[in-house]
CSV table of C-alpha atoms in Angstrom, one decimal:
chain,number,residue,atom,x,y,z
X,1,UNK,CA,10.7,-48.1,112.2
X,2,UNK,CA,9.9,-45.5,109.5
X,3,UNK,CA,8.0,-42.3,109.4
X,4,UNK,CA,5.0,-44.1,107.8
X,5,UNK,CA,4.4,-45.8,111.1
X,6,UNK,CA,3.3,-42.5,112.6
X,7,UNK,CA,-0.2,-43.9,113.3
X,8,UNK,CA,1.3,-46.1,116.0
X,9,UNK,CA,0.9,-43.1,118.3
X,10,UNK,CA,-1.9,-44.2,120.5
X,11,UNK,CA,-2.9,-40.9,122.1
X,12,UNK,CA,-6.6,-40.2,122.1
X,13,UNK,CA,-7.8,-39.2,118.6
X,14,UNK,CA,-9.7,-36.3,120.2
X,15,UNK,CA,-6.3,-34.7,120.7
X,16,UNK,CA,-5.2,-35.0,117.1
X,17,UNK,CA,-7.9,-33.8,114.7
X,18,UNK,CA,-6.6,-32.5,111.5
X,19,UNK,CA,-8.0,-31.2,108.3
X,20,UNK,CA,-6.1,-33.5,106.0
X,21,UNK,CA,-3.3,-36.1,106.2
X,22,UNK,CA,0.2,-34.8,105.8
X,23,UNK,CA,3.2,-36.6,104.4
X,24,UNK,CA,1.8,-40.0,104.6
X,25,UNK,CA,0.6,-39.3,108.1
X,26,UNK,CA,-3.1,-40.2,108.5
X,27,UNK,CA,-5.2,-38.1,110.8
X,28,UNK,CA,-7.9,-39.4,113.1
X,29,UNK,CA,-11.3,-39.4,111.7
X,30,UNK,CA,-13.1,-36.1,112.3
X,31,UNK,CA,-14.0,-32.9,110.6
X,32,UNK,CA,-12.6,-30.0,112.5
X,33,UNK,CA,-9.0,-28.8,112.9
X,34,UNK,CA,-7.6,-28.2,116.3
X,35,UNK,CA,-6.7,-24.6,117.0
X,36,UNK,CA,-8.4,-23.1,113.9
X,37,UNK,CA,-9.6,-20.3,116.1
X,38,UNK,CA,-6.3,-19.5,117.4
X,39,UNK,CA,-4.3,-16.6,115.9
X,40,UNK,CA,-1.8,-17.9,113.4
X,41,UNK,CA,0.0,-14.6,112.6
X,42,UNK,CA,3.2,-13.1,114.1
X,43,UNK,CA,1.8,-10.8,116.7
X,44,UNK,CA,4.0,-8.1,118.2
X,45,UNK,CA,4.4,-10.1,121.5
X,46,UNK,CA,5.5,-13.2,119.5
X,47,UNK,CA,8.1,-11.1,117.6
X,48,UNK,CA,9.3,-9.5,120.8
X,49,UNK,CA,9.6,-12.8,122.6
X,50,UNK,CA,11.6,-14.3,119.8
X,51,UNK,CA,13.9,-11.2,119.6
X,52,UNK,CA,14.6,-11.3,123.3
X,53,UNK,CA,15.3,-15.0,123.2
X,54,UNK,CA,17.7,-14.8,120.2
X,55,UNK,CA,19.7,-12.0,121.8
X,56,UNK,CA,21.2,-14.9,123.7
X,57,UNK,CA,21.8,-16.7,120.4
X,58,UNK,CA,23.8,-13.7,119.2
X,59,UNK,CA,25.9,-13.8,122.4
X,60,UNK,CA,26.4,-17.6,121.7
X,61,UNK,CA,27.8,-16.6,118.3
X,62,UNK,CA,30.1,-13.9,119.7
X,63,UNK,CA,31.5,-16.5,122.2
X,64,UNK,CA,32.3,-18.9,119.3
X,65,UNK,CA,33.9,-16.2,117.2
X,66,UNK,CA,35.8,-14.4,120.1
X,67,UNK,CA,38.8,-16.6,120.4
X,68,UNK,CA,40.1,-16.1,116.9
X,69,UNK,CA,40.4,-12.2,116.8
X,70,UNK,CA,41.3,-12.0,120.5
X,71,UNK,CA,44.2,-14.5,120.3
X,72,UNK,CA,47.1,-12.2,119.7
X,73,UNK,CA,45.9,-9.5,122.2
X,74,UNK,CA,45.3,-12.0,125.0
X,75,UNK,CA,48.6,-13.8,124.5
X,76,UNK,CA,50.6,-10.5,124.4
X,77,UNK,CA,48.8,-8.8,127.3
X,78,UNK,CA,48.6,-11.7,129.7
X,79,UNK,CA,51.7,-13.6,128.6
X,80,UNK,CA,49.9,-16.8,127.9
X,81,UNK,CA,51.6,-19.7,126.1
X,82,UNK,CA,50.1,-21.3,123.1
X,83,UNK,CA,49.1,-24.3,125.3
X,84,UNK,CA,47.4,-22.0,127.8
X,85,UNK,CA,45.5,-20.2,125.1
X,86,UNK,CA,44.5,-23.5,123.6
X,87,UNK,CA,43.0,-24.3,127.0
X,88,UNK,CA,41.2,-21.0,126.9
X,89,UNK,CA,39.7,-21.9,123.5
X,90,UNK,CA,38.7,-25.5,124.3
X,91,UNK,CA,37.3,-24.9,127.8
X,92,UNK,CA,34.3,-23.3,126.2
X,93,UNK,CA,33.2,-26.7,124.9
X,94,UNK,CA,33.8,-28.4,128.3
X,95,UNK,CA,31.6,-25.8,129.9
X,96,UNK,CA,28.9,-26.3,127.3
X,97,UNK,CA,28.8,-30.0,127.9
X,98,UNK,CA,28.3,-29.5,131.6
X,99,UNK,CA,25.6,-26.9,130.9
X,100,UNK,CA,24.0,-29.3,128.4
X,101,UNK,CA,23.6,-32.1,131.0
X,102,UNK,CA,21.7,-29.7,133.3
X,103,UNK,CA,19.9,-27.6,130.7
X,104,UNK,CA,16.6,-29.5,130.4
X,105,UNK,CA,16.1,-30.1,134.1
X,106,UNK,CA,16.9,-26.4,135.0
X,107,UNK,CA,14.4,-25.3,132.3
X,108,UNK,CA,11.8,-27.6,133.7
X,109,UNK,CA,12.2,-26.5,137.3
X,110,UNK,CA,12.6,-22.7,136.9
X,111,UNK,CA,11.0,-22.1,133.5
X,112,UNK,CA,12.2,-21.0,130.2
X,113,UNK,CA,12.5,-17.2,131.0
X,114,UNK,CA,14.5,-17.7,134.2
X,115,UNK,CA,16.8,-20.1,132.4
X,116,UNK,CA,17.6,-17.2,130.1
X,117,UNK,CA,18.3,-14.9,133.1
X,118,UNK,CA,20.8,-17.5,134.4
X,119,UNK,CA,22.6,-17.4,131.0
X,120,UNK,CA,22.8,-13.5,131.3
X,121,UNK,CA,24.3,-13.7,134.8
X,122,UNK,CA,26.9,-16.2,133.7
X,123,UNK,CA,28.0,-14.1,130.7
X,124,UNK,CA,28.2,-10.8,132.6
X,125,UNK,CA,30.1,-12.5,135.4
X,126,UNK,CA,32.5,-13.9,132.9
X,127,UNK,CA,33.7,-10.5,131.7
X,128,UNK,CA,36.9,-10.3,133.7
X,129,UNK,CA,40.5,-9.3,133.0
X,130,UNK,CA,42.9,-11.5,135.0
X,131,UNK,CA,44.2,-14.7,133.4
X,132,UNK,CA,42.6,-17.2,135.8
X,133,UNK,CA,39.4,-15.2,135.7
X,134,UNK,CA,39.6,-15.3,132.0
X,135,UNK,CA,39.6,-19.1,132.0
X,136,UNK,CA,36.9,-19.3,134.6
X,137,UNK,CA,34.8,-16.8,132.7
X,138,UNK,CA,35.3,-18.8,129.5
X,139,UNK,CA,34.1,-21.9,131.3
X,140,UNK,CA,31.0,-20.0,132.6
X,141,UNK,CA,30.2,-18.7,129.1
X,142,UNK,CA,30.4,-22.3,127.9
X,143,UNK,CA,28.1,-23.4,130.6
X,144,UNK,CA,25.6,-20.7,129.7
X,145,UNK,CA,25.9,-21.8,126.0
X,146,UNK,CA,25.0,-25.3,127.0
X,147,UNK,CA,21.8,-24.0,128.7
X,148,UNK,CA,21.0,-21.7,125.8
X,149,UNK,CA,21.4,-24.4,123.2
X,150,UNK,CA,18.3,-26.1,124.6
X,151,UNK,CA,16.1,-23.4,126.0
X,152,UNK,CA,16.1,-20.9,123.1
X,153,UNK,CA,14.6,-23.2,120.4
X,154,UNK,CA,12.3,-24.8,122.9
X,155,UNK,CA,11.0,-21.5,124.2
X,156,UNK,CA,10.4,-20.1,120.7
X,157,UNK,CA,8.7,-23.3,119.5
X,158,UNK,CA,6.4,-23.2,122.5
X,159,UNK,CA,5.2,-19.6,122.0
X,160,UNK,CA,4.9,-19.4,118.3
X,161,UNK,CA,1.8,-20.5,116.1
X,162,UNK,CA,2.3,-23.7,114.2
X,163,UNK,CA,2.4,-22.1,110.7
X,164,UNK,CA,5.4,-19.8,111.5
X,165,UNK,CA,7.1,-21.9,114.2
X,166,UNK,CA,9.9,-23.3,112.0
X,167,UNK,CA,11.0,-20.0,110.6
X,168,UNK,CA,11.0,-18.2,114.0
X,169,UNK,CA,12.8,-21.1,115.8
X,170,UNK,CA,15.5,-21.2,113.1
X,171,UNK,CA,16.3,-17.5,113.8
X,172,UNK,CA,18.3,-19.0,116.7
X,173,UNK,CA,20.8,-20.3,114.1
X,174,UNK,CA,20.8,-17.1,112.1
X,175,UNK,CA,21.7,-15.0,115.1
X,176,UNK,CA,24.5,-17.4,116.0
X,177,UNK,CA,25.9,-16.9,112.5
X,178,UNK,CA,25.5,-13.1,112.8
X,179,UNK,CA,27.2,-13.1,116.2
X,180,UNK,CA,30.2,-15.0,114.8
X,181,UNK,CA,30.5,-12.8,111.7
X,182,UNK,CA,30.1,-9.5,113.5
X,183,UNK,CA,32.6,-10.5,116.1
X,184,UNK,CA,35.2,-11.3,113.4
X,185,UNK,CA,34.5,-7.9,111.9
X,186,UNK,CA,34.7,-5.9,115.2
X,187,UNK,CA,37.7,-7.9,116.4
X,188,UNK,CA,39.7,-6.6,113.5
X,189,UNK,CA,39.6,-3.1,115.0
X,190,UNK,CA,38.8,-3.5,118.7
X,191,UNK,CA,41.0,-4.8,121.6
X,192,UNK,CA,40.1,-8.1,123.2
X,193,UNK,CA,38.8,-6.4,126.4
X,194,UNK,CA,36.6,-4.0,124.3
X,195,UNK,CA,35.3,-7.0,122.3
X,196,UNK,CA,34.4,-8.8,125.5
X,197,UNK,CA,32.5,-5.8,126.9
X,198,UNK,CA,30.7,-5.3,123.6
X,199,UNK,CA,29.5,-8.9,124.0
X,200,UNK,CA,27.6,-7.9,127.2
X,201,UNK,CA,25.4,-5.4,125.4
X,202,UNK,CA,23.0,-8.1,124.0
X,203,UNK,CA,22.9,-9.7,127.4
X,204,UNK,CA,21.7,-6.5,129.0
X,205,UNK,CA,19.1,-6.0,126.1
X,206,UNK,CA,17.9,-9.5,126.8
X,207,UNK,CA,17.6,-8.9,130.6
X,208,UNK,CA,15.5,-5.8,130.0
X,209,UNK,CA,13.3,-7.5,127.4
X,210,UNK,CA,12.6,-10.5,129.7
X,211,UNK,CA,10.4,-8.2,131.8
X,212,UNK,CA,8.1,-7.7,128.8
X,213,UNK,CA,7.6,-11.2,127.4
X,214,UNK,CA,5.4,-14.0,128.8
X,215,UNK,CA,6.5,-17.4,130.0
X,216,UNK,CA,5.9,-20.4,127.8
X,217,UNK,CA,2.2,-21.4,128.1
X,218,UNK,CA,3.1,-25.0,127.7
X,219,UNK,CA,5.5,-24.9,130.7
X,220,UNK,CA,2.9,-23.1,132.7
X,221,UNK,CA,0.4,-25.8,131.8
X,222,UNK,CA,3.0,-28.5,132.9
X,223,UNK,CA,3.2,-27.0,136.4
X,224,UNK,CA,-0.5,-26.7,136.7
X,225,UNK,CA,-0.9,-22.9,136.3
X,226,UNK,CA,-3.9,-23.1,133.9
X,227,UNK,CA,-5.0,-19.4,134.3
X,228,UNK,CA,-1.5,-18.1,133.7
X,229,UNK,CA,-1.2,-20.5,130.7
X,230,UNK,CA,-4.4,-19.0,129.1
X,231,UNK,CA,-3.3,-15.5,130.0
X,232,UNK,CA,0.1,-16.0,128.3
X,233,UNK,CA,-1.5,-17.6,125.3
X,234,UNK,CA,-3.9,-14.6,125.0
X,235,UNK,CA,-0.9,-12.2,125.1
X,236,UNK,CA,0.9,-14.2,122.5
X,237,UNK,CA,-2.0,-14.6,120.1
X,238,UNK,CA,-3.5,-11.1,120.6
X,239,UNK,CA,-6.3,-9.9,122.8
X,240,UNK,CA,-8.9,-10.4,120.1
X,241,UNK,CA,-7.7,-13.9,119.3
X,242,UNK,CA,-10.0,-16.9,119.8
X,243,UNK,CA,-7.8,-19.3,121.8
X,244,UNK,CA,-10.1,-21.9,123.5
X,245,UNK,CA,-9.3,-24.6,121.0
X,246,UNK,CA,-5.5,-24.2,121.3
X,247,UNK,CA,-5.7,-23.9,125.1
X,248,UNK,CA,-8.0,-26.9,125.3
X,249,UNK,CA,-5.6,-29.0,123.2
X,250,UNK,CA,-2.6,-28.0,125.4
X,251,UNK,CA,-4.6,-28.7,128.5
X,252,UNK,CA,-5.9,-32.1,127.4
X,253,UNK,CA,-2.5,-33.3,126.2
X,254,UNK,CA,-0.7,-32.1,129.3
X,255,UNK,CA,-3.2,-33.7,131.7
X,256,UNK,CA,-2.8,-37.0,129.9
X,257,UNK,CA,0.9,-36.8,130.2
X,258,UNK,CA,0.7,-35.9,133.9
X,259,UNK,CA,-0.8,-39.3,134.5
X,260,UNK,CA,2.7,-40.6,133.7
X,261,UNK,CA,5.7,-40.2,136.0
X,262,UNK,CA,8.2,-37.5,135.2
X,263,UNK,CA,10.7,-39.2,133.0
X,264,UNK,CA,14.4,-39.5,134.0
X,265,UNK,CA,17.2,-39.7,131.5
X,266,UNK,CA,17.0,-43.5,131.7
X,267,UNK,CA,13.2,-43.5,131.3
X,268,UNK,CA,13.8,-42.2,127.8
X,269,UNK,CA,15.0,-45.5,126.6
X,270,UNK,CA,11.6,-47.0,126.3
X,271,UNK,CA,9.8,-48.2,123.1
X,272,UNK,CA,7.2,-45.5,123.3
X,273,UNK,CA,9.8,-42.7,123.0
X,274,UNK,CA,12.1,-44.6,120.6
X,275,UNK,CA,11.2,-42.8,117.4
X,276,UNK,CA,11.6,-39.3,118.9
X,277,UNK,CA,14.8,-40.2,120.6
X,278,UNK,CA,16.3,-41.8,117.5
X,279,UNK,CA,15.4,-38.8,115.4
X,280,UNK,CA,16.6,-36.2,117.9
X,281,UNK,CA,19.9,-37.8,118.8
X,282,UNK,CA,20.7,-39.1,115.3
X,283,UNK,CA,20.2,-35.7,113.7
X,284,UNK,CA,22.7,-34.2,116.2
X,285,UNK,CA,25.2,-37.0,115.6
X,286,UNK,CA,25.0,-36.7,111.9
X,287,UNK,CA,25.1,-32.9,112.1
X,288,UNK,CA,28.4,-32.9,114.1
X,289,UNK,CA,30.1,-35.9,112.5
X,290,UNK,CA,29.4,-34.5,109.0
X,291,UNK,CA,32.5,-32.3,109.8
X,292,UNK,CA,31.0,-28.9,110.4
X,293,UNK,CA,33.2,-27.9,113.3
X,294,UNK,CA,36.4,-29.3,111.7
X,295,UNK,CA,35.7,-27.2,108.6
X,296,UNK,CA,34.6,-24.1,110.6
X,297,UNK,CA,37.5,-24.1,113.0
X,298,UNK,CA,40.2,-25.0,110.5
X,299,UNK,CA,38.9,-23.4,107.3
X,300,UNK,CA,41.8,-21.1,107.0
X,301,UNK,CA,44.3,-24.0,107.3
X,302,UNK,CA,42.2,-26.0,104.8
X,303,UNK,CA,42.5,-23.2,102.3
X,304,UNK,CA,46.2,-22.8,102.8
X,305,UNK,CA,46.8,-26.6,102.5
X,306,UNK,CA,44.9,-26.5,99.2
X,307,UNK,CA,47.1,-23.6,98.0
X,308,UNK,CA,44.5,-20.8,98.4
X,309,UNK,CA,44.6,-17.6,100.4
X,310,UNK,CA,43.2,-18.3,103.9
X,311,UNK,CA,41.9,-14.8,104.5
X,312,UNK,CA,40.1,-14.6,101.2
X,313,UNK,CA,38.5,-18.0,101.8
X,314,UNK,CA,37.3,-17.0,105.3
X,315,UNK,CA,35.7,-13.8,103.9
X,316,UNK,CA,34.0,-15.8,101.2
X,317,UNK,CA,32.7,-18.2,103.9
X,318,UNK,CA,31.1,-15.4,105.9
X,319,UNK,CA,29.6,-13.9,102.8
X,320,UNK,CA,27.9,-17.2,102.0
X,321,UNK,CA,26.9,-18.3,105.5
X,322,UNK,CA,24.7,-15.5,106.7
X,323,UNK,CA,22.5,-15.1,103.5
X,324,UNK,CA,22.1,-18.9,103.2
X,325,UNK,CA,21.0,-19.1,106.9
X,326,UNK,CA,18.5,-16.3,106.3
X,327,UNK,CA,17.2,-18.1,103.2
X,328,UNK,CA,16.7,-21.2,105.3
X,329,UNK,CA,14.6,-19.1,107.8
X,330,UNK,CA,12.4,-17.8,105.0
X,331,UNK,CA,11.9,-21.2,103.4
X,332,UNK,CA,11.4,-23.4,106.4
X,333,UNK,CA,7.7,-22.9,106.9
X,334,UNK,CA,7.1,-22.7,103.1
X,335,UNK,CA,8.9,-25.8,101.9
X,336,UNK,CA,8.9,-27.8,105.1
X,337,UNK,CA,11.7,-29.3,107.2
X,338,UNK,CA,12.3,-32.5,105.2
X,339,UNK,CA,12.9,-31.0,101.8
X,340,UNK,CA,15.4,-28.5,103.2
X,341,UNK,CA,17.2,-31.1,105.2
X,342,UNK,CA,17.5,-33.4,102.2
X,343,UNK,CA,18.8,-30.5,100.0
X,344,UNK,CA,21.2,-29.4,102.8
X,345,UNK,CA,22.6,-32.9,103.5
X,346,UNK,CA,23.0,-33.6,99.7
X,347,UNK,CA,24.9,-30.2,99.4
X,348,UNK,CA,27.2,-30.9,102.3
X,349,UNK,CA,28.0,-34.3,100.8
X,350,UNK,CA,28.8,-32.7,97.4
X,351,UNK,CA,31.0,-30.0,99.2
X,352,UNK,CA,33.0,-32.7,101.1
X,353,UNK,CA,33.5,-34.7,97.9
X,354,UNK,CA,34.8,-31.6,96.1
X,355,UNK,CA,37.3,-30.8,98.9
X,356,UNK,CA,38.3,-34.5,99.0
X,357,UNK,CA,38.9,-34.6,95.2
X,358,UNK,CA,41.0,-31.4,95.5
X,359,UNK,CA,43.3,-33.0,98.1
X,360,UNK,CA,43.4,-36.2,96.0
X,361,UNK,CA,44.5,-34.4,92.9
X,362,UNK,CA,47.2,-32.6,95.0
X,363,UNK,CA,48.5,-36.0,96.2
X,364,UNK,CA,48.6,-37.2,92.6
X,365,UNK,CA,50.2,-34.0,91.4
X,366,UNK,CA,47.5,-33.5,88.9
X,367,UNK,CA,45.7,-30.3,87.8
X,368,UNK,CA,47.6,-28.4,90.4
X,369,UNK,CA,46.4,-25.0,89.0
X,370,UNK,CA,42.7,-25.8,89.6
X,371,UNK,CA,42.9,-27.6,93.0
X,372,UNK,CA,42.7,-24.4,95.0
X,373,UNK,CA,39.5,-23.4,93.1
X,374,UNK,CA,38.0,-26.8,93.7
X,375,UNK,CA,38.8,-26.6,97.4
X,376,UNK,CA,37.3,-23.1,97.7
X,377,UNK,CA,34.1,-24.1,95.8
X,378,UNK,CA,33.8,-27.3,97.9
X,379,UNK,CA,34.1,-25.4,101.3
X,380,UNK,CA,31.6,-22.7,100.1
X,381,UNK,CA,29.1,-25.4,98.8
X,382,UNK,CA,29.4,-27.1,102.2
X,383,UNK,CA,29.0,-23.9,104.2
X,384,UNK,CA,26.1,-22.7,102.2
X,385,UNK,CA,24.3,-26.0,102.2
X,386,UNK,CA,24.9,-26.6,105.9
X,387,UNK,CA,23.6,-23.1,106.7
X,388,UNK,CA,20.5,-23.7,104.6
X,389,UNK,CA,19.2,-26.6,106.7
X,390,UNK,CA,21.5,-28.9,108.7
X,391,UNK,CA,22.7,-26.0,110.9
X,392,UNK,CA,19.4,-25.0,112.3
X,393,UNK,CA,16.7,-27.6,111.5
X,394,UNK,CA,17.9,-30.4,113.9
X,395,UNK,CA,17.4,-27.9,116.7
X,396,UNK,CA,13.9,-26.9,115.4
X,397,UNK,CA,12.9,-30.6,115.2
X,398,UNK,CA,14.4,-31.3,118.7
X,399,UNK,CA,12.2,-28.5,120.1
X,400,UNK,CA,9.1,-30.0,118.5
X,401,UNK,CA,9.1,-33.8,118.9
X,402,UNK,CA,9.5,-34.5,122.6
X,403,UNK,CA,6.5,-34.5,124.9
X,404,UNK,CA,6.5,-32.1,127.8
X,405,UNK,CA,7.0,-34.8,130.5
X,406,UNK,CA,10.3,-36.0,128.9
X,407,UNK,CA,11.4,-32.7,127.2
X,408,UNK,CA,13.8,-31.7,129.9
X,409,UNK,CA,15.6,-35.1,130.0
X,410,UNK,CA,15.5,-35.5,126.3
X,411,UNK,CA,16.7,-32.0,125.6
X,412,UNK,CA,19.6,-32.4,128.0
X,413,UNK,CA,20.6,-35.7,126.2
X,414,UNK,CA,20.3,-34.2,122.7
X,415,UNK,CA,22.2,-31.1,123.6
X,416,UNK,CA,25.0,-33.1,125.3
X,417,UNK,CA,25.3,-35.3,122.3
X,418,UNK,CA,25.7,-32.2,120.1
X,419,UNK,CA,28.4,-30.6,122.2
X,420,UNK,CA,30.2,-33.9,122.7
X,421,UNK,CA,30.2,-34.5,119.0
X,422,UNK,CA,31.5,-31.0,118.4
X,423,UNK,CA,34.4,-31.6,120.8
X,424,UNK,CA,35.3,-35.0,119.3
X,425,UNK,CA,35.4,-33.6,115.7
X,426,UNK,CA,37.3,-30.5,116.7
X,427,UNK,CA,39.8,-32.5,118.7
X,428,UNK,CA,40.3,-35.2,116.1
X,429,UNK,CA,40.3,-33.1,112.9
X,430,UNK,CA,44.0,-32.3,112.9
X,431,UNK,CA,44.9,-35.9,113.5
X,432,UNK,CA,42.6,-37.0,110.7
X,433,UNK,CA,44.1,-34.5,108.3
X,434,UNK,CA,47.6,-35.7,109.1
X,435,UNK,CA,46.5,-39.3,108.5
X,436,UNK,CA,44.9,-38.4,105.1
X,437,UNK,CA,43.3,-35.2,104.0
X,438,UNK,CA,41.6,-36.9,101.1
X,439,UNK,CA,40.3,-39.7,103.4
X,440,UNK,CA,39.0,-37.3,106.0
X,441,UNK,CA,36.7,-35.5,103.6
X,442,UNK,CA,35.5,-38.7,102.0
X,443,UNK,CA,34.5,-39.9,105.4
X,444,UNK,CA,32.6,-36.7,106.0
X,445,UNK,CA,31.0,-37.1,102.6
X,446,UNK,CA,29.9,-40.6,103.5
X,447,UNK,CA,28.3,-39.4,106.7
X,448,UNK,CA,26.5,-36.6,104.9
X,449,UNK,CA,25.2,-39.1,102.3
X,450,UNK,CA,24.0,-41.3,105.2
X,451,UNK,CA,22.2,-38.2,106.5
X,452,UNK,CA,20.2,-38.0,103.3
X,453,UNK,CA,19.0,-41.6,103.7
X,454,UNK,CA,18.2,-41.1,107.4
X,455,UNK,CA,16.1,-38.0,106.7
X,456,UNK,CA,14.3,-39.7,103.8
X,457,UNK,CA,13.4,-42.8,105.9
X,458,UNK,CA,12.9,-41.6,109.5
X,459,UNK,CA,12.4,-37.9,109.9
X,460,UNK,CA,8.8,-36.8,109.9
X,461,UNK,CA,7.5,-33.5,108.4
X,462,UNK,CA,6.4,-31.2,111.2
X,463,UNK,CA,5.4,-28.2,109.2
X,464,UNK,CA,2.0,-26.8,109.9
X,465,UNK,CA,1.2,-29.1,112.8
X,466,UNK,CA,0.8,-28.2,116.5
X,467,UNK,CA,3.3,-29.5,119.0
X,468,UNK,CA,0.7,-31.7,120.5
X,469,UNK,CA,-0.1,-33.3,117.2
X,470,UNK,CA,3.5,-34.0,116.4
X,471,UNK,CA,4.3,-35.3,119.9
X,472,UNK,CA,1.2,-37.5,120.1
X,473,UNK,CA,1.9,-39.0,116.7
X,474,UNK,CA,5.5,-39.9,117.5
X,475,UNK,CA,5.3,-41.1,121.1
X,476,UNK,CA,3.0,-44.0,121.9
X,477,UNK,CA,1.5,-42.4,125.1
X,478,UNK,CA,-1.7,-44.1,126.1
């Protein structure tokens, strides 16, 4: 199967009428373009809706970044052993995997907005002081992160116009990076309890903002609330916007999908959903097994092993990460998803090769004076390249390619795969480094190289296309 086979999508051509073919994807015959009357600009309601949603993404980042600056304070104040604190750090991922399993179904049953409210409740509840409450709270935060991983990109993708959807959806990843970086900074001056309380501020901002933003019009259409769907769409596109074409497209496609039964997790493994499932799951597998969490969690140790200052290396990583993520947000709807993914995957491959070469030279006792520089450059190239595309774009594509009748089950599966991959890499990284530092990074480089081939052959370009066009072309729903 390759992306050129996109015309195998057998949805009625009346639902996919485009102005011109795109990336080898032939449109159905016809003159008009669906949704041309709909507003395509970033209205204040779209901006507000995205901001409120990504407040949760910022909290996501603070939770990831919290354990490092809080470690000394928590161990000293609560008398935890290193093993107990390791449990505190790792239990976040366990909670996230549990949340990931349930994320899609919960979002389908209670809606995107109420899913965000559940995340807020979990995070505020988690802000406790006793040791056992601390572990329970960390588990609840992880569970909330599992929910959030799915619902934020999906909600943003479903409320934004097609020509700005990619950039707005990738703000999710930008805010995660900002949350991690700012938590590192504040953690250098604040106690662990103060740091935890500060983390609740974006939660409260999100809770207040949810009263002022609409529910996803596509979710409203899925549950049959057509008037509410059109009202939400009008709010999002502006009161003077001409929305009949976009509303009609959403309605026609949703009605056709409603003729099918609601798909379970096992129903996903059918030929008609094969392309979407392969793309969604494989991008997450390649993202995680390319080594991102091993490098992120153990960057300081990597720098020290290579003979470089750990603190200087970490500062350099933060300086590179946030601007490159912001650049990816800006470029996503200009250059498209595929070019950025290809550049990003190639850059991560190069970065891993450089770090691998650095360790190889150390093992051979060659060029010892330059190996720390090679290692630093390699990690920074990897970090910058990953932030540019591979960090956020797989989540953008995940939010675009699954039809509404399978989106809940598919989203849960993809999110679970991502968190499971994160845990596997984080757990095994130290063992791999003991086995062979050089071999570890050459393995990561090989996986990143495989990502380039996978994107080139199988990942479709979704830039400038409505969700209905993308989903109909990738899933053979008749």
